[in-house]
Amino acid sequence: MKGEFAKKLGLSFLLTFFMILGAAVTTGMNQPENERQKANPLKKNQDRRIPLDLSKNLPKATIVDESSEAAAPIEKADSDYDYSGFADNQRGVIPPGAGAGMTIGLTIHDIQHMGRMTRQIAWRESHNIHITWMLKNRDFMHPYIRLTKYQFWDATVGQIKWSPLHFPWGGDDLHASGERSGYSGIDIMSDGRALVYNHYDQDGLEPYDCLPTIWPDNPPLSGKWGWKQGVPDPYDTDVQNCAFPDTPPISNWTISCPSGVWPYVAFHLYDNGAIEDTIIHILAREAEGESISSDGGRLAYWRRFGAGPDPNSPGLDWASHVVDTITTIGYVVECAQEGVATGYEGKVALVWIAPWPEIPGDIESATPNGVNFLVEQNANDIYGIISMDGGVTWGDKFNITQNDFLDKGWAPLSDLSALIDSDGRLHVVYSARQFINTNDGAPQEPIDMDWPLFPIAGRIFHWSDEQASPDYISIVKDASHDWTMYDSICMGGQWSMMSVTKPMISQCDDKLYVIFSQYQDVKNGIWDNCHITNWINGDYIGSANSMLYFAVSDMINGGLNWDPARALTDFTQRCDTGFTGIPTDPVDPLALNVCHSHAWASMTRFGMEVGPTDNFYNATVVNDASWNQTESPDYYLDVVYVDDLWPGAVILGEGTWAIDPIKWFRFPCVDAEAQPVLALDPAGIYLPDWGKTGEPVEYTVTMSNVGNTPLTISDIRPEELNNFNPGIDGWLAVNDNGFGGNISEALPGNSFDITLTINNGGIVDELYSPAVLTGRIIFESDSPGGSDTLNISFIVADTLQIPEMSIIYTDQIGLAVGNDGSYGCGLYDTLGQMDFHVLGSADIECDTCSKGIGNFAHKYLYDASPFILTNIDNDRRISASVHNMDWLSRYEGVADGLRPLDGMSEIIEGANADYLKTGIACSADSTVGLKSIYVAPQHPDTGEFIVQILKYYNLTDETIDDLFVGTVEDWDIPSDSGVRNTSDFDVDRKVMYMTGWEAAQADTFCNSSDKGNDCNESDLRYGGSTFFGGFQYKPGGIGTDNKVEKNQGVFTAKTVSWLGDNLRGHLPAERLYDTLNSAFYGYSPWWATDWGAGGAESLYRDLTMITSFGQYALGVEDTLTFVRFLVSEYQGGLAGLQESIDKARAYTLHYLCCDIWGKPGDANTDYAVNILDVVYIINSIYKNGDGVKWPSSTYDPDGESDWPTDNCDNLMNVDESITGNGHVNILDVVYLINFLYKNGPSPECPYSIF
């Protein structure tokens, strides 16, 4: 995606990313993390498939109803000690497969870490395997309650300590259920005690005051955790101090004491022959509770020096300093282990991801400010700092990645891992996605850059301080392949949208190993490894199943080369996890079609050589017959992961609750496979890449060998596809630049550049332009698979207008607007969704009862667009810019997006209002044009509405019959659970509206009853659109018959019905035409047919509002004009909404109606100014005649109803701009006569803002 294109097309995948998202996202892509609940998966007789937020960038949640049914205990059975009673346990050696491993615990909190993983599995000299994980369980579904678990495998007796069969959820609880912790990791102390760590809030109540906390077991393997310590103060004091007390919190935070959260901890036995000391290193970041600020948070390092961490030991003080300010959760602390090479015993490394510096390659990151979570949160480098004396003194900071953001590079988001190997070398692995500066080497905002194949494509890279130059950064796994050909592909969720995520590096038997999660394998044709809701509900974000892979490099090679990655698990394509109806078993894990998403994996730092007294006979070993282990067959690495039976991070609105096994397996430290691997950069040429008519465009394609043996490429072959005319044959050419056929694996000389020319010789000239060219380059080589393809889609045209976005604000709300007709605009900016804010910046909204992504109170109108629906020769075509309908989209082979033809004006500031005009956008078949105007009043009393003016034009040379025009609006009014709205209407005010859902019953979200405990009641939040009036201009006079006083009709329906299911975010033209053409009129709100399994909340759904202005014959010179109000209500309920509509009507009649009509002086509204208008004005003033009959044809004088007036009388006030006279009187009659007969000045609209 190119430049502004990222703001609509590319970000339609996010996440919003993305997220922001996102993201939040988001983006979302990345957003604040709060608990949210899903449709109760444990409730009997519930539907197997839960309708989620369909075809949207951020899937939303449904509700858990805990009021009627409590969880039954897990029954004990007389079976094998380690069998959990939940899933089939695999013993002994097994091949890679779905759900591989032994179940050692359970959780319903699937996501274990935002961003990077910690080590959640560890061992030391005793060879016992220690594991930790984060737990939320069925017995404690309250959002505040979250626990940390500990488990170990006793290598002497050969069994786990706390089986899920005999102990609830398996493992040992670190603390009571009324306390709150999470995002844990583990290390092992020199005396064999487990050192579990997490962030922890003692009372478990909001606002969370979390501290990085260590939990040493005492004695070893006992499950006694009384010696916990938080930094900076122990928890046995009466007052908890801030984790960041030294400087004030970030200015826009509302709390005075930020939390220290998402810690990473390393235990260090520093023994250099002269000194032996224990040191605990902690790295954690600042947050508001558990939320990420767009202005970032400080990253701090704490060091505890002394004997064992108990209250009576020396060294209670935690030395600390702030390292940097960061926007993600990407940082690790790594220290040397016993047995490291002499001179490296005290080596400690801090490695973190932070924003790009001011100058490319600099060692100091820039301070973040209002980071867009969707894109800008990706604009990072990786930084590091090393100590050689256990953290007493530190060297200089260094920049590992040194991205040249004035050109191009690979930017990490949050995934990284580090290892100091036995030779003392620091290794760092990380995931990153590509960016390209498109501003000819000048500075460019990240959101305007090109992020190819965003958000899925990515790579995993390796760096070592042995050869610290970026020239020696190697590729562990290339997954930047072209996924665009798969229009129903699904992806990982927030923090995992990249195709390869969560890498972790370890050492075993003189080799380095990296494990990682991969979503899909499009290079090998795997694109549908998804939950079935990807198709039935359109939940393409978060529904992909994670696969676990590993790659190997020999220690002597130092990570410069890696073998082709091999799978540790297997695919479960188009899986359909469903409910069994048994309360303690929401899914059937043995069903053939159950999903297995092998997510949030962690690996031991070093491999273990199993000795003769070690008992692992009943453990699970994943091994494939093709793997070789030639030198030391008794070395193993251990892996723990969440076997997510319904993929996606449920607390982020993805998937639904499931009781997920925590799986553990081992795999042998096998040899690296000797193979070359071809990687292409770019991976393809994609729309909207374009070139001018008659001009060739060259691309440099870099062929890299990212394997570990020399690569031979035997053929590079261009192929042109679907040429529409033989006259353009030969438009694609390749210059191999003297390539000899071979590429070495040795860095930095492991690549070669060839030149690709599109529109070769300018062959696509004025005769054939505009044109879309499609083709491909085939590379034949000895890389695995033997053949690689670079796909090409390219536009040739004189000019190309891409989508642009902007936000217009009142004093209270904002609306994002696009030149492609869109408004609300999905994830473009959360301040532009009819939300409430302060001066166009900070949200003033509180979140409803501590919910997470998908139901924040700062989103009212998610995404919306006018639509154009034609029926030409019985060919029904629809065009819109909503959800997945955009300027390049196609549904079932037919283009269905509105295409921008012009840019957008700057926001014009006026005394009474700001306004914004879009250029013309046209229907996908170029028959109908659309122009939009948005007016935002600037008086505090008129801040809850925005006036929308839509104009439709005929772009052809003949009348367009059978034309429907209207809008589709996806309102998501904030609710206590996900997106749950209901709708109703007010005929007098011509409005259909939606309102949020308030959980009035006792539930799991707020203590006891939710009603009255929210920061703002959801059933007092409203949003909707009101029809003001319209008309059809026809040359030669408009006439009263061409006025449009009301919509044809408005209906609301479940979003899944009109944009979900197999529609995947596209409106169905045929069905909508049939609906509107079947005598449809009036207001038709969606009603639930019954309460359903979910109880009262089943009456509330994610709804979409579709409005038809009517069916028209649009002449060649005709213009259709419609005026509407978009209204949000914060806490005033229906009465507040109605009051805002009344104000909007009065405002429009006073300030805008004359401008909209376009003919000041046209008192009788026949679209001509003449003597008849003079007579009309005289009659109105002196003979009790009518006012100007627009927008209504029926006169309703002031005082006869609640309306201020029903007429645009300002059309008669033609002299106000000259005389300042604000009334219609005889002076206006004289003014109009002078204009008509005495060459006087033209009539002007009073109070004109245009």
PDB file of N, CA and C in Angstrom, residues 261-286:
ATOM      1  N   VAL A 261       4.756  -2.927  34.729  1.00  0.00           N
ATOM      2  CA  VAL A 261       4.049  -4.098  34.220  1.00  0.00           C
ATOM      3  C   VAL A 261       4.877  -4.849  33.179  1.00  0.00           C
ATOM      4  N   TRP A 262       4.390  -6.039  32.829  1.00  0.00           N
ATOM      5  CA  TRP A 262       4.967  -6.920  31.821  1.00  0.00           C
ATOM      6  C   TRP A 262       6.483  -7.107  32.036  1.00  0.00           C
ATOM      7  N   PRO A 263       6.861  -7.591  33.225  1.00  0.00           N
ATOM      8  CA  PRO A 263       8.294  -7.684  33.533  1.00  0.00           C
ATOM      9  C   PRO A 263       8.973  -8.844  32.811  1.00  0.00           C
ATOM     10  N   TYR A 264      10.280  -8.715  32.678  1.00  0.00           N
ATOM     11  CA  TYR A 264      11.155  -9.804  32.231  1.00  0.00           C
ATOM     12  C   TYR A 264      12.268  -9.898  33.273  1.00  0.00           C
ATOM     13  N   VAL A 265      12.519 -11.095  33.789  1.00  0.00           N
ATOM     14  CA  VAL A 265      13.433 -11.296  34.919  1.00  0.00           C
ATOM     15  C   VAL A 265      14.471 -12.344  34.557  1.00  0.00           C
ATOM     16  N   ALA A 266      15.693 -12.125  35.009  1.00  0.00           N
ATOM     17  CA  ALA A 266      16.767 -13.112  34.835  1.00  0.00           C
ATOM     18  C   ALA A 266      17.515 -13.275  36.156  1.00  0.00           C
ATOM     19  N   PHE A 267      17.716 -14.532  36.553  1.00  0.00           N
ATOM     20  CA  PHE A 267      18.526 -14.844  37.743  1.00  0.00           C
ATOM     21  C   PHE A 267      19.969 -15.071  37.298  1.00  0.00           C
ATOM     22  N   HIS A 268      20.904 -14.443  38.023  1.00  0.00           N
ATOM     23  CA  HIS A 268      22.301 -14.421  37.603  1.00  0.00           C
ATOM     24  C   HIS A 268      23.175 -14.929  38.746  1.00  0.00           C
ATOM     25  N   LEU A 269      23.864 -16.032  38.531  1.00  0.00           N
ATOM     26  CA  LEU A 269      24.895 -16.495  39.467  1.00  0.00           C
ATOM     27  C   LEU A 269      26.232 -16.024  38.917  1.00  0.00           C
ATOM     28  N   TYR A 270      26.718 -14.928  39.475  1.00  0.00           N
ATOM     29  CA  TYR A 270      27.924 -14.270  38.970  1.00  0.00           C
ATOM     30  C   TYR A 270      29.132 -14.865  39.674  1.00  0.00           C
ATOM     31  N   ASP A 271      29.869 -15.696  38.971  1.00  0.00           N
ATOM     32  CA  ASP A 271      31.040 -16.375  39.539  1.00  0.00           C
ATOM     33  C   ASP A 271      32.178 -16.274  38.535  1.00  0.00           C
ATOM     34  N   ASN A 272      33.142 -15.385  38.848  1.00  0.00           N
ATOM     35  CA  ASN A 272      34.297 -15.235  37.954  1.00  0.00           C
ATOM     36  C   ASN A 272      35.573 -15.799  38.572  1.00  0.00           C
ATOM     37  N   GLY A 273      35.395 -16.666  39.564  1.00  0.00           N
ATOM     38  CA  GLY A 273      36.535 -17.276  40.217  1.00  0.00           C
ATOM     39  C   GLY A 273      36.974 -16.531  41.448  1.00  0.00           C
ATOM     40  N   ALA A 274      36.721 -15.238  41.479  1.00  0.00           N
ATOM     41  CA  ALA A 274      37.085 -14.435  42.642  1.00  0.00           C
ATOM     42  C   ALA A 274      35.861 -14.033  43.441  1.00  0.00           C
ATOM     43  N   ILE A 275      34.765 -13.879  42.748  1.00  0.00           N
ATOM     44  CA  ILE A 275      33.532 -13.420  43.398  1.00  0.00           C
ATOM     45  C   ILE A 275      32.391 -14.334  42.967  1.00  0.00           C
ATOM     46  N   GLU A 276      31.503 -14.685  43.880  1.00  0.00           N
ATOM     47  CA  GLU A 276      30.294 -15.436  43.534  1.00  0.00           C
ATOM     48  C   GLU A 276      29.131 -14.761  44.231  1.00  0.00           C
ATOM     49  N   ASP A 277      28.242 -14.228  43.469  1.00  0.00           N
ATOM     50  CA  ASP A 277      27.086 -13.532  44.013  1.00  0.00           C
ATOM     51  C   ASP A 277      25.858 -13.854  43.182  1.00  0.00           C
ATOM     52  N   THR A 278      24.707 -13.713  43.839  1.00  0.00           N
ATOM     53  CA  THR A 278      23.446 -13.859  43.123  1.00  0.00           C
ATOM     54  C   THR A 278      22.879 -12.476  42.837  1.00  0.00           C
ATOM     55  N   ILE A 279      22.410 -12.319  41.622  1.00  0.00           N
ATOM     56  CA  ILE A 279      21.829 -11.048  41.184  1.00  0.00           C
ATOM     57  C   ILE A 279      20.511 -11.354  40.486  1.00  0.00           C
ATOM     58  N   ILE A 280      19.522 -10.539  40.759  1.00  0.00           N
ATOM     59  CA  ILE A 280      18.252 -10.640  40.040  1.00  0.00           C
ATOM     60  C   ILE A 280      18.087  -9.368  39.219  1.00  0.00           C
ATOM     61  N   HIS A 281      17.916  -9.548  37.925  1.00  0.00           N
ATOM     62  CA  HIS A 281      17.735  -8.429  37.003  1.00  0.00           C
ATOM     63  C   HIS A 281      16.269  -8.378  36.574  1.00  0.00           C
ATOM     64  N   ILE A 282      15.698  -7.186  36.572  1.00  0.00           N
ATOM     65  CA  ILE A 282      14.295  -7.018  36.159  1.00  0.00           C
ATOM     66  C   ILE A 282      14.213  -5.875  35.157  1.00  0.00           C
ATOM     67  N   LEU A 283      13.449  -6.098  34.112  1.00  0.00           N
ATOM     68  CA  LEU A 283      13.156  -5.075  33.120  1.00  0.00           C
ATOM     69  C   LEU A 283      11.639  -5.012  32.970  1.00  0.00           C
ATOM     70  N   ALA A 284      11.052  -3.832  33.180  1.00  0.00           N
ATOM     71  CA  ALA A 284       9.597  -3.686  33.074  1.00  0.00           C
ATOM     72  C   ALA A 284       9.282  -2.282  32.585  1.00  0.00           C
ATOM     73  N   ARG A 285       8.056  -2.102  32.114  1.00  0.00           N
ATOM     74  CA  ARG A 285       7.682  -0.802  31.560  1.00  0.00           C
ATOM     75  C   ARG A 285       6.558  -0.170  32.363  1.00  0.00           C
ATOM     76  N   GLU A 286       6.429   1.101  32.173  1.00  0.00           N
ATOM     77  CA  GLU A 286       5.427   1.919  32.827  1.00  0.00           C
ATOM     78  C   GLU A 286       4.099   1.814  32.072  1.00  0.00           C
TER      79      GLU A 286
END
